[in-house]
Amino acid sequence: MEVSDAVGEVVAFSDQVLRRGDAHLATLFTPTSSVIDGPLFDLYGVAKPAGFTAGQLVALDPTQRAGLLGLSTVTKFGTNDRGAGALPGLLA
């Protein structure tokens, strides 16, 4: 999985919530679904739903993922080897 896959997920998820959804800040941190594609299915351990189309919301395991802070950019790339947050560098 590439960093670009994870960043693309954040962009698509944010667009889904802020432009197509209710645009509430709280909604960024609570849903247990995301807009995933490609290698992110393997990362999250989810199968592509029947009839899947790009840009579609996909349900994730609610015991492991919720909202923006549960997305792959934060959980996989969120810290560097020194334990410091790497997210600001990814999105800069």
C-alpha positions as semicolon CSV with decimal commas, in nm:
position;residue;x (nm);y (nm);z (nm)
1;M;0,000;0,000;0,000
2;E;0,124;0,345;-0,092
3;V;0,086;0,665;0,109
4;S;-0,112;0,803;-0,186
5;D;-0,378;0,531;-0,130
6;A;-0,420;0,640;0,231
7;V;-0,423;1,012;0,150
8;G;-0,676;0,948;-0,126
9;E;-0,899;0,777;0,131
10;V;-0,887;1,081;0,361
11;V;-0,974;1,314;0,074
12;A;-1,263;1,093;-0,047
13;F;-1,394;1,035;0,307
14;S;-1,382;1,408;0,389
15;D;-1,557;1,491;0,063
16;Q;-1,826;1,232;0,141
17;V;-1,893;1,386;0,483
18;L;-1,845;1,755;0,413
19;R;-1,980;1,800;0,061
20;R;-2,218;1,509;0,009
21;G;-2,313;1,435;0,370
22;D;-2,437;1,642;0,661
23;A;-2,117;1,854;0,686
24;H;-2,106;1,818;1,065
25;L;-1,766;1,809;1,226
26;A;-1,885;1,532;1,460
27;T;-1,960;1,313;1,158
28;L;-1,591;1,317;1,064
29;F;-1,511;1,134;1,388
30;T;-1,797;0,885;1,429
31;P;-1,886;0,681;1,118
32;T;-1,769;0,322;1,087
33;S;-1,744;0,334;0,709
34;S;-1,506;0,491;0,460
35;V;-1,448;0,538;0,090
36;I;-1,185;0,274;0,018
37;D;-1,045;0,110;-0,292
38;G;-0,757;-0,107;-0,411
39;P;-0,509;-0,222;-0,146
40;L;-0,711;-0,064;0,136
41;F;-0,953;-0,358;0,124
42;D;-0,667;-0,586;0,233
43;L;-0,545;-0,340;0,497
44;Y;-0,890;-0,321;0,655
45;G;-0,957;-0,693;0,607
46;V;-1,280;-0,636;0,416
47;A;-1,402;-0,795;0,095
48;K;-1,527;-0,576;-0,188
49;P;-1,906;-0,563;-0,164
50;A;-2,104;-0,714;-0,451
51;G;-2,161;-0,450;-0,716
52;F;-1,890;-0,225;-0,569
53;T;-1,819;0,100;-0,751
54;A;-1,538;0,346;-0,680
55;G;-1,642;0,624;-0,443
56;Q;-1,892;0,408;-0,256
57;L;-1,896;0,396;0,124
58;V;-1,779;0,061;0,261
59;A;-1,864;-0,060;0,612
60;L;-1,561;-0,122;0,835
61;D;-1,530;-0,315;1,161
62;P;-1,674;-0,075;1,423
63;T;-1,458;-0,230;1,696
64;Q;-1,145;-0,121;1,507
65;R;-1,238;0,183;1,300
66;A;-1,438;0,499;1,356
67;G;-1,419;0,824;1,169
68;L;-1,122;1,025;1,054
69;L;-0,886;0,905;1,330
70;G;-0,954;0,542;1,240
71;L;-0,854;0,579;0,876
72;S;-0,543;0,419;0,730
73;T;-0,347;0,746;0,709
74;V;-0,360;0,779;1,087
75;T;-0,338;0,414;1,189
76;K;-0,071;0,299;0,941
77;F;0,124;0,618;0,873
78;G;0,032;0,824;1,180
79;T;0,363;0,789;1,363
80;N;0,722;0,764;1,256
81;D;0,992;0,544;1,408
82;R;1,049;0,797;1,687
83;G;0,682;0,791;1,786
84;A;0,622;1,146;1,667
85;G;0,319;1,219;1,454
86;A;0,391;1,188;1,083
87;L;0,046;1,293;0,960
88;P;0,128;1,666;0,922
89;G;0,418;1,577;0,691
90;L;0,198;1,353;0,478
91;L;-0,063;1,617;0,415
92;A;0,171;1,915;0,373
